[in-house]
Amino acid sequence: MNIRRHGPLRRWLPAGAYRSIRTKLLVCFLIVTLIPLLSLGALSYYQSARTVNSQFGRYGENAVAQLQQQSDSMLVRMKQMSQTIYSYLLDPAHADLGSDPPVTYGEIMEKNDFESVLRSLANDQTAGIYIITPSGYYYGENNLDVGKLAAIPAWKSMPASNSGPYWLGFYMQNHAISASEQAGPAVLGLAVPIRNPGGAQDGSTILIEEDARELLRMFRQFEEDTKAHLSIQAPDGRTVYESTESFTPRDNDIIWDKTLSVNHWKIEARLPAKAFYQSSGVIRSNTVIVAVWSCLLAFGLAYLFTSRFTGRIRSLKESMQKVSFGKLDTRVPVEGRDELGSLDISFNRMVSGVQSLVQEVERSERLKKEAELKAFHYQINPHLLFNTLNSIQWKARLEGAEEIRRMLYHLTMVLEGNLDISQELVTLERELRMIGHFLKIQEIRYGAVFQYKLDCEEALKRFVIPRMTLQPLFENIFFHGFTDGAGIIELRVREQGEELLLELKDNGAGIGEEKLAQLFAPNPEPRGRGGLGVRNADQKFKLHFGPRYGLTVRSIKGEGTSILIRWPKKEEHPDGERKQPESADCR
């Protein structure tokens, strides 16, 4: 091996190695990576640590403020309840509310009225509202065991000489008459003694309990998120709430505290300084680890990149030559996510797009030819059909078969509208006219055994609707809903903003739950003829107006079916183009 001794770098490299792209890139990668990476890592650590500590401090303050807001909201609601009840009892008109169970009819009625007032004050979070009299009798829901209530520590802690509202704090609601040995839900209690000399309920106590499970869940969530010790202290020194984990306060603890405005409870969250600055320590450790691994990764990537660089370019060049020869199924293996990898992906997408475009052009040409044949076929068949029907109609008229003539006339009108494929969107007036002809056919077939009620303003009939969407729904009514054509059909069209709502109701046999659940399934199992027309109509509205529009079906077996169709208001120009209408008043 020929070793050159010229220059410090060349001294340790094989002859000619300093001229290779691999060596040059490797050296440049190391130089460009190490110096900026170490500088950036140190700067990022100090800035990130300062930002994280600041944001974590603000997060703690905001979280405690949110706990204060939620707690104050519950306390204000409970205090307002107690004030409402107190004002009710101070009214001389309610002097019949005694401390003993009611005996007379008037006392019973007064009790029922009062308990109705208590129930009206309750909300979803209210766990109980009671008026406990000195005799042990109480007003409220019949689920309170006064003896069990007296045994609750929170209730026993209330001073006998207390004359104002006393906040019992958090406790488990296990004082129900039918309560099991297991503790009930956690509640927040408020006891208000009644001072009404000579009036109703003097000496009684108002007890209001609010479901505190959600509030306590927020406390525990805060403790879990911040790892802080949370406590709530009452002005009289009671500890209303405290985290279950043992905690020793220190002078350097980070403290977030708030005071509740209703009862002056103090919420205090203490976080050890070590835990508060733990995130910045993690950032420092991660910065060092990332710096070391980045250096090793830069060296490895430089080596791998330079060795595979030319090979990947050569592979891409050969693939391009194959495509130029017409081999459109050629693909380049994607070996990375760098610029060359992006180039490989772009090349594959380009070739796939060209291949798909060629296939689409072939398919379009084939469909175009098929469409031309179908168009020619539809131009011939309707004329032959109409001429034949007209001949049969005149023959029936000459023979005096008036009903057959009328049925053929209405059938001709229906077919004329359905076989006209020049417009996919027709006016609502035209669609309703086709339905009228269809119903005339059914009337001749079954007789006047069904009723049809139409409620639609004339102003709404100019708006367009997908062609032949209502007739399949009416066919389902006669084929599957009515027995011998007997029943009531109601069709109502109204506007709602810039949308139209069409409701089609019948009192027929209805649709079973199993079939109703599969009505709009993408690949339903074929079970009879029902449901196909509904799915096709729904797809027409979605294809023309978007996926948010279409049909909604509600049905009860044996009680009939209701179909609601929603689509945007559009109307036709005189030249056949659709336009957005101005608001039409249809009530």
XYZ file of C-alpha atoms in Angstrom:
587
model
C 0.000 0.000 0.000
C 1.417 3.314 -1.052
C 1.279 5.814 1.845
C 1.854 9.492 1.059
C 3.487 11.604 3.762
C 2.407 15.034 2.549
C 0.038 16.885 4.914
C -1.463 15.746 8.223
C -4.618 14.299 6.618
C -2.878 12.634 3.691
C -0.369 11.078 6.088
C -3.056 8.776 7.527
C -5.002 8.074 4.321
C -4.228 5.570 1.551
C -2.881 6.904 -1.708
C -5.651 8.648 -3.658
C -8.187 8.353 -0.808
C -8.226 12.118 -0.263
C -9.497 12.502 -3.832
C -12.570 10.230 -3.278
C -16.008 11.689 -2.697
C -16.553 9.354 0.232
C -13.531 10.692 2.168
C -14.318 14.300 1.440
C -17.945 13.951 2.470
C -16.962 12.036 5.608
C -14.584 14.778 6.764
C -17.031 17.540 5.876
C -19.871 15.773 7.685
C -17.814 15.502 10.870
C -16.654 19.118 10.777
C -20.076 20.513 9.871
C -21.789 18.326 12.464
C -19.602 18.518 15.567
C -18.997 22.241 15.943
C -22.577 23.481 15.271
C -24.114 20.543 17.107
C -22.230 21.118 20.349
C -22.852 24.861 20.231
C -26.487 24.456 19.332
C -26.946 21.779 21.997
C -25.624 24.016 24.764
C -27.674 27.002 23.611
C -30.797 24.887 23.160
C -30.411 23.436 26.640
C -30.343 26.802 28.391
C -33.185 28.242 26.334
C -35.310 25.094 26.522
C -34.783 24.688 30.249
C -35.783 28.295 30.890
C -38.820 28.005 28.602
C -39.950 24.674 30.048
C -39.646 25.902 33.634
C -41.558 29.066 32.797
C -44.308 27.222 30.936
C -44.607 24.567 33.637
C -44.965 27.289 36.252
C -47.672 29.033 34.260
C -49.369 25.688 33.646
C -49.488 25.025 37.377
C -50.919 28.463 38.082
C -53.544 28.098 35.370
C -54.450 24.596 36.525
C -54.942 25.743 40.123
C -56.965 28.717 38.850
C -59.162 26.304 36.919
C -59.677 24.199 40.044
C -60.614 27.379 41.886
C -63.099 28.336 39.172
C -64.748 24.892 39.156
C -64.925 24.807 42.953
C -66.320 28.334 43.185
C -68.944 27.495 40.571
C -70.189 24.553 42.649
C -70.113 26.538 45.905
C -72.009 29.473 44.407
C -74.663 27.127 43.072
C -75.093 25.474 46.479
C -75.196 28.813 48.281
C -77.871 30.129 45.923
C -79.961 27.007 46.558
C -79.741 27.507 50.304
C -80.687 31.182 50.021
C -83.702 30.315 47.872
C -84.903 27.721 50.371
C -84.300 30.090 53.301
C -86.304 32.842 51.612
C -89.131 30.377 50.945
C -89.306 29.376 54.617
C -89.277 32.996 55.826
C -92.501 33.615 53.920
C -95.371 33.686 56.512
C -97.580 31.913 53.973
C -95.620 28.695 54.619
C -96.033 28.663 58.395
C -97.780 25.257 58.215
C -94.458 23.500 57.591
C -93.920 21.964 61.004
C -91.149 19.938 62.586
C -93.296 16.815 62.847
C -94.819 14.599 60.166
C -97.905 16.264 58.584
C -101.275 15.070 59.758
C -103.935 17.327 58.304
C -104.744 17.624 54.634
C -103.402 21.192 54.528
C -100.105 20.150 56.114
C -99.750 17.302 53.640
C -100.412 19.638 50.700
C -97.946 22.186 52.085
C -95.348 19.400 52.465
C -95.894 18.246 48.871
C -95.601 21.813 47.551
C -92.422 22.401 49.521
C -90.810 19.181 48.321
C -91.781 20.107 44.758
C -89.847 23.364 45.252
C -86.837 21.369 46.498
C -86.958 19.089 43.468
C -87.178 22.062 41.117
C -83.942 23.466 42.559
C -82.018 20.241 41.907
C -79.859 19.761 38.802
C -77.776 16.966 37.327
C -75.044 17.423 39.933
C -77.332 17.680 42.959
C -76.992 14.602 45.179
C -79.626 15.656 47.737
C -81.561 18.589 49.242
C -83.047 18.076 52.725
C -84.594 20.107 55.552
C -83.826 18.274 58.807
C -86.058 19.290 61.725
C -85.080 19.140 65.420
C -87.470 16.198 65.907
C -85.570 14.099 63.360
C -88.227 14.432 60.672
C -87.001 15.772 57.334
C -88.321 17.142 54.043
C -86.858 15.980 50.739
C -86.428 12.705 48.923
C -87.352 9.604 50.941
C -83.845 8.195 51.046
C -82.264 9.837 54.101
C -81.426 8.023 57.327
C -80.939 10.803 59.888
C -79.213 8.367 62.237
C -76.591 7.477 59.647
C -76.151 11.152 58.803
C -75.379 12.009 62.424
C -72.588 9.409 62.405
C -70.744 11.023 59.487
C -67.578 12.788 60.776
C -68.214 15.825 58.587
C -71.673 16.260 60.156
C -70.416 15.685 63.706
C -67.712 18.313 63.221
C -70.334 21.060 62.774
C -70.404 23.255 65.924
C -73.692 23.223 67.813
C -73.555 27.012 68.153
C -73.084 27.553 64.444
C -75.455 30.257 63.185
C -74.367 30.670 59.594
C -73.657 28.469 56.581
C -71.275 25.642 57.476
C -69.412 23.899 54.685
C -69.114 20.249 55.645
C -66.468 19.512 53.036
C -66.095 16.286 51.059
C -67.462 12.990 52.369
C -69.034 9.782 51.142
C -72.818 9.762 50.831
C -73.619 6.564 52.750
C -76.549 7.836 54.810
C -79.322 6.549 52.571
C -81.988 4.326 54.125
C -81.292 1.467 51.713
C -77.547 2.050 51.518
C -75.276 -0.980 51.652
C -72.110 -1.285 53.655
C -70.149 0.078 50.726
C -69.574 3.811 50.630
C -71.766 5.897 48.363
C -70.607 8.563 45.914
C -68.402 11.415 47.108
C -70.345 14.613 47.769
C -69.732 18.164 48.926
C -72.054 19.209 51.745
C -73.441 22.549 52.968
C -75.419 22.847 56.216
C -77.382 26.059 56.924
C -79.192 26.430 60.266
C -82.604 28.093 60.083
C -83.230 30.978 62.490
C -86.890 31.904 62.083
C -88.398 32.553 65.552
C -92.130 31.984 65.443
C -91.978 30.943 61.784
C -91.612 27.761 59.771
C -88.785 25.347 60.543
C -87.111 27.379 63.263
C -84.135 25.372 64.501
C -84.064 23.096 61.473
C -81.063 22.655 59.179
C -80.845 22.929 55.415
C -78.582 20.209 53.993
C -77.446 20.499 50.377
C -75.209 17.836 48.837
C -73.592 18.143 45.415
C -71.990 15.264 43.515
C -68.250 15.952 43.887
C -66.888 13.027 41.899
C -66.077 15.141 38.843
C -64.408 17.839 40.963
C -62.354 15.240 42.857
C -61.430 13.660 39.541
C -60.050 17.027 38.451
C -58.053 17.214 41.685
C -56.555 13.762 41.080
C -55.889 14.571 37.432
C -54.029 17.712 38.492
C -51.965 15.692 40.977
C -51.160 13.113 38.311
C -50.204 15.702 35.685
C -48.049 17.919 37.896
C -46.905 15.413 40.588
C -47.798 18.137 43.109
C -49.276 17.744 46.597
C -52.734 19.341 46.691
C -54.511 20.444 49.860
C -57.547 22.577 50.729
C -57.701 24.324 54.095
C -60.805 25.903 55.660
C -60.508 29.219 57.568
C -61.093 27.347 60.845
C -58.019 25.167 60.249
C -59.826 22.072 58.970
C -58.194 20.129 56.153
C -61.002 19.766 53.634
C -58.960 17.846 51.058
C -55.400 16.515 50.847
C -53.535 14.266 48.457
C -53.256 10.675 49.619
C -49.493 10.438 49.063
C -47.280 11.302 52.025
C -45.542 14.654 51.648
C -43.012 16.637 53.672
C -43.125 20.366 52.888
C -39.821 22.212 52.380
C -38.906 25.854 52.093
C -37.793 25.562 48.456
C -41.064 23.998 47.289
C -42.822 25.589 44.329
C -46.219 26.771 45.618
C -49.373 27.577 43.655
C -52.298 28.744 45.766
C -55.735 30.290 45.295
C -58.520 31.296 47.699
C -62.163 30.483 47.005
C -64.362 33.559 46.993
C -67.451 31.900 48.506
C -66.155 30.311 51.716
C -62.469 31.406 51.698
C -61.106 27.892 51.442
C -57.459 27.993 50.410
C -56.292 25.689 47.609
C -52.552 25.054 47.842
C -50.413 22.936 45.513
C -46.820 22.262 46.538
C -44.256 20.774 44.177
C -40.705 19.890 45.313
C -38.038 21.933 43.589
C -36.330 18.738 42.406
C -39.476 17.611 40.619
C -40.076 21.107 39.199
C -36.615 21.262 37.608
C -36.654 17.608 36.585
C -37.673 18.463 33.021
C -34.645 20.725 32.521
C -32.383 17.958 33.853
C -33.894 15.553 31.362
C -33.245 18.080 28.601
C -29.590 18.363 29.641
C -29.097 14.592 29.689
C -30.880 14.146 26.400
C -28.807 16.920 24.812
C -25.546 15.182 25.722
C -26.819 11.785 24.577
C -28.119 13.223 21.303
C -24.817 15.006 20.673
C -22.782 11.814 21.122
C -25.116 9.685 19.064
C -25.356 12.360 16.382
C -21.593 12.303 15.928
C -21.584 8.544 15.572
C -24.607 8.672 13.304
C -23.031 11.350 11.126
C -19.957 9.200 10.646
C -22.004 6.101 9.806
C -24.399 7.916 7.506
C -21.544 9.600 5.663
C -19.912 6.232 5.064
C -23.133 4.528 3.920
C -24.306 7.502 1.887
C -21.131 7.836 -0.128
C -20.955 4.081 -0.822
C -24.555 3.868 -2.088
C -24.805 7.292 -3.676
C -23.514 6.404 -7.116
C -25.281 3.027 -7.130
C -28.681 4.599 -6.549
C -28.119 7.156 -9.295
C -27.082 4.396 -11.684
C -30.201 2.379 -10.843
C -32.407 5.406 -11.496
C -30.720 6.042 -14.839
C -31.263 2.438 -15.978
C -34.935 2.615 -14.987
C -35.379 5.791 -17.024
C -33.926 4.058 -20.066
C -36.379 1.144 -19.663
C -39.314 3.548 -19.514
C -38.065 5.304 -22.628
C -38.261 1.935 -24.394
C -41.942 1.611 -23.403
C -41.668 -0.619 -20.323
C -44.183 1.267 -18.201
C -44.234 -1.372 -15.461
C -40.684 -0.431 -14.439
C -40.313 0.739 -10.813
C -37.328 1.930 -8.794
C -36.927 0.495 -5.279
C -37.098 3.286 -2.703
C -34.071 2.856 -0.451
C -34.258 5.983 1.682
C -36.108 9.170 2.582
C -33.460 11.630 1.432
C -33.450 13.641 -1.786
C -32.650 10.583 -3.871
C -35.423 8.684 -2.140
C -37.825 11.518 -2.963
C -36.594 11.404 -6.523
C -37.238 7.637 -6.634
C -40.757 8.152 -5.280
C -41.429 10.945 -7.769
C -40.163 8.776 -10.617
C -42.397 5.858 -9.564
C -45.395 8.193 -9.251
C -44.680 9.673 -12.655
C -44.455 6.255 -14.302
C -47.587 5.093 -12.452
C -49.381 8.225 -13.566
C -48.340 7.695 -17.174
C -49.409 4.056 -16.997
C -52.745 4.976 -15.385
C -53.267 7.714 -17.950
C -52.689 5.283 -20.805
C -55.108 2.800 -19.231
C -57.639 5.570 -18.592
C -57.421 6.711 -22.197
C -58.021 3.143 -23.351
C -60.948 2.716 -20.941
C -62.399 6.120 -21.926
C -62.302 5.200 -25.579
C -64.012 1.888 -24.850
C -66.690 3.570 -22.693
C -67.166 6.239 -25.309
C -67.936 3.642 -27.926
C -70.284 1.821 -25.556
C -72.020 5.102 -24.692
C -72.493 5.915 -28.355
C -74.067 2.504 -28.955
C -76.335 2.893 -25.908
C -77.353 6.402 -26.979
C -78.247 5.118 -30.415
C -80.169 2.240 -28.825
C -82.106 4.605 -26.530
C -82.956 6.806 -29.494
C -84.602 3.853 -31.240
C -86.286 1.903 -28.437
C -88.377 4.736 -26.822
C -89.867 5.736 -30.194
C -90.807 2.153 -30.942
C -92.280 1.741 -27.449
C -94.279 5.005 -27.556
C -95.623 4.288 -31.050
C -96.722 0.808 -29.923
C -98.382 2.135 -26.758
C -100.185 4.859 -28.723
C -101.459 2.256 -31.154
C -102.728 0.084 -28.274
C -104.302 3.172 -26.682
C -106.232 4.066 -29.842
C -107.274 0.442 -30.221
C -108.595 0.439 -26.637
C -110.448 3.683 -27.299
C -112.098 2.257 -30.396
C -113.065 -0.868 -28.456
C -114.502 1.231 -25.597
C -111.984 0.009 -22.987
C -111.724 3.382 -21.280
C -109.800 2.161 -18.215
C -107.190 0.440 -20.373
C -106.884 3.588 -22.471
C -106.403 5.756 -19.366
C -103.868 3.349 -17.880
C -101.913 3.330 -21.155
C -102.012 7.115 -21.273
C -100.580 7.502 -17.768
C -98.050 4.732 -18.411
C -96.917 6.575 -21.530
C -96.447 9.781 -19.490
C -94.426 7.938 -16.843
C -92.227 6.201 -19.417
C -91.730 9.421 -21.350
C -90.298 11.073 -18.240
C -88.206 8.101 -17.151
C -86.723 7.284 -20.552
C -85.646 10.874 -21.204
C -81.940 10.655 -20.290
C -81.021 14.088 -21.652
C -81.280 15.602 -18.142
C -80.224 14.003 -14.879
C -81.681 16.883 -12.841
C -85.314 17.844 -13.507
C -87.653 20.262 -11.794
C -89.603 19.133 -8.774
C -92.774 20.023 -10.668
C -91.918 17.541 -13.410
C -91.055 14.800 -10.917
C -94.333 15.354 -9.044
C -96.222 15.270 -12.357
C -94.686 11.858 -13.107
C -95.757 10.704 -9.620
C -99.293 11.887 -10.421
C -99.396 9.713 -13.527
C -97.970 6.784 -11.556
C -100.662 7.154 -8.893
C -103.355 7.289 -11.591
C -102.152 3.898 -12.802
C -102.356 2.521 -9.256
C -105.829 4.023 -8.825
C -107.041 2.261 -11.960
C -105.379 -0.929 -10.803
C -106.589 -0.981 -7.174
C -109.447 1.493 -7.202
C -109.878 4.519 -4.942
C -108.604 2.668 -1.856
C -105.628 4.907 -1.037
C -105.275 8.591 -0.179
C -102.517 10.876 -1.430
C -101.847 14.198 0.300
C -99.402 16.670 -1.277
C -98.171 19.766 0.590
C -95.787 21.864 -1.506
C -95.749 25.567 -2.336
C -95.668 26.449 -6.024
C -92.509 28.499 -5.436
C -90.576 25.343 -4.546
C -91.549 23.377 -7.641
C -89.028 25.197 -9.819
C -86.073 23.681 -7.931
C -84.364 20.650 -9.418
C -84.194 17.078 -8.108
C -82.433 13.978 -9.503
C -84.553 12.365 -12.172
C -86.634 9.300 -11.242
C -85.911 9.334 -7.508
C -89.437 9.525 -6.115
C -91.089 6.848 -8.283
C -89.040 3.925 -6.800
C -90.031 5.110 -3.323
C -93.721 5.141 -4.284
C -93.324 1.708 -5.887
C -91.947 0.345 -2.589
C -95.024 1.693 -0.805
C -97.441 -0.185 -3.097
C -95.324 -3.320 -3.503
C -94.159 -3.775 0.095
C -96.115 -1.395 2.342
C -99.771 -1.523 1.315
C -102.072 -4.503 1.147
C -104.129 -4.380 -2.049
C -103.149 -0.729 -2.486
C -105.029 0.497 0.626
C -103.399 3.189 2.774
C -102.479 6.843 3.189
C -99.511 8.553 1.528
C -98.358 12.021 2.613
C -95.729 14.023 0.737
C -94.578 17.344 2.135
C -91.907 19.671 0.742
C -90.573 22.623 2.689
C -87.463 24.774 2.720
C -84.935 25.150 5.502
C -82.481 27.946 4.775
C -80.728 27.099 1.528
C -81.912 23.485 1.597
C -85.081 21.594 0.717
C -86.663 18.954 2.933
C -88.989 16.362 1.411
C -90.855 14.042 3.768
C -92.671 10.977 2.382
C -94.832 9.090 4.893
C -97.131 6.088 4.669
C -99.100 3.991 7.140
C -98.223 0.676 5.558
C -96.552 -2.474 6.885
C -93.265 -0.748 7.816
C -89.752 -2.174 7.670
C -88.230 -4.626 10.128
C -85.239 -3.579 12.246
C -82.863 -6.041 10.572
C -83.741 -4.926 7.053
C -83.769 -1.253 8.101
C -80.228 -1.611 9.490
C -79.002 -3.055 6.150
C -80.894 -0.568 3.992
C -77.883 1.656 3.255
C -75.170 -0.978 3.687
C -72.478 -0.703 0.962
C -72.747 -4.385 -0.052
C -76.118 -5.610 1.249
C -77.140 -9.209 0.975
C -79.914 -9.614 -1.604
C -83.141 -10.387 0.252
C -86.115 -9.831 -2.015
C -86.767 -6.717 -4.019
C -87.110 -4.135 -1.240
C -84.372 -1.569 -0.527
C -82.747 -1.294 -3.952
C -84.792 1.735 -4.972
C -84.058 3.475 -1.655
C -80.312 2.901 -1.965
C -80.261 4.042 -5.588
C -82.184 7.217 -4.731
C -79.813 7.948 -1.844
C -76.782 7.474 -4.098
C -78.244 9.847 -6.710
C -78.521 12.675 -4.182
C -75.003 12.032 -2.870
C -73.489 11.926 -6.370
C -75.183 15.147 -7.480
C -75.017 17.231 -4.282
C -72.402 15.666 -1.998
C -72.149 13.007 0.736
C -73.909 15.132 3.380
C -77.208 14.965 1.485
C -79.508 12.036 0.826
C -82.189 9.920 2.493
C -82.993 9.195 6.122
C -85.460 6.356 6.762
C -87.415 5.809 9.961
C -89.854 2.919 10.217
C -91.694 0.828 12.787
C -92.923 -2.609 11.837
C -96.690 -2.468 11.399
C -96.925 1.336 11.806
C -95.595 2.706 8.524
C -92.463 4.326 7.125
C -91.153 7.903 6.944
C -88.459 8.943 4.449
C -86.765 12.338 4.798
C -84.763 13.689 1.838
C -82.485 16.738 2.175
C -80.757 18.491 -0.736
C -79.665 22.043 -1.616
C -81.929 24.428 -3.484
C -80.943 24.742 -7.143
C -82.981 25.823 -10.129
C -82.540 25.749 -13.879
C -81.627 28.571 -16.205
C -83.775 28.904 -19.326
C -80.894 27.300 -21.250
C -80.948 24.244 -18.988
C -78.053 25.139 -16.640
C -78.664 25.021 -12.892
C -78.221 28.044 -10.678
C -78.415 28.790 -6.982
C -81.812 30.339 -6.173
C -82.708 33.192 -3.960
C -84.643 32.234 -0.839
C -88.202 31.076 -1.555
C -90.787 31.356 1.156
C -92.595 28.011 1.650
C -94.452 27.436 4.850
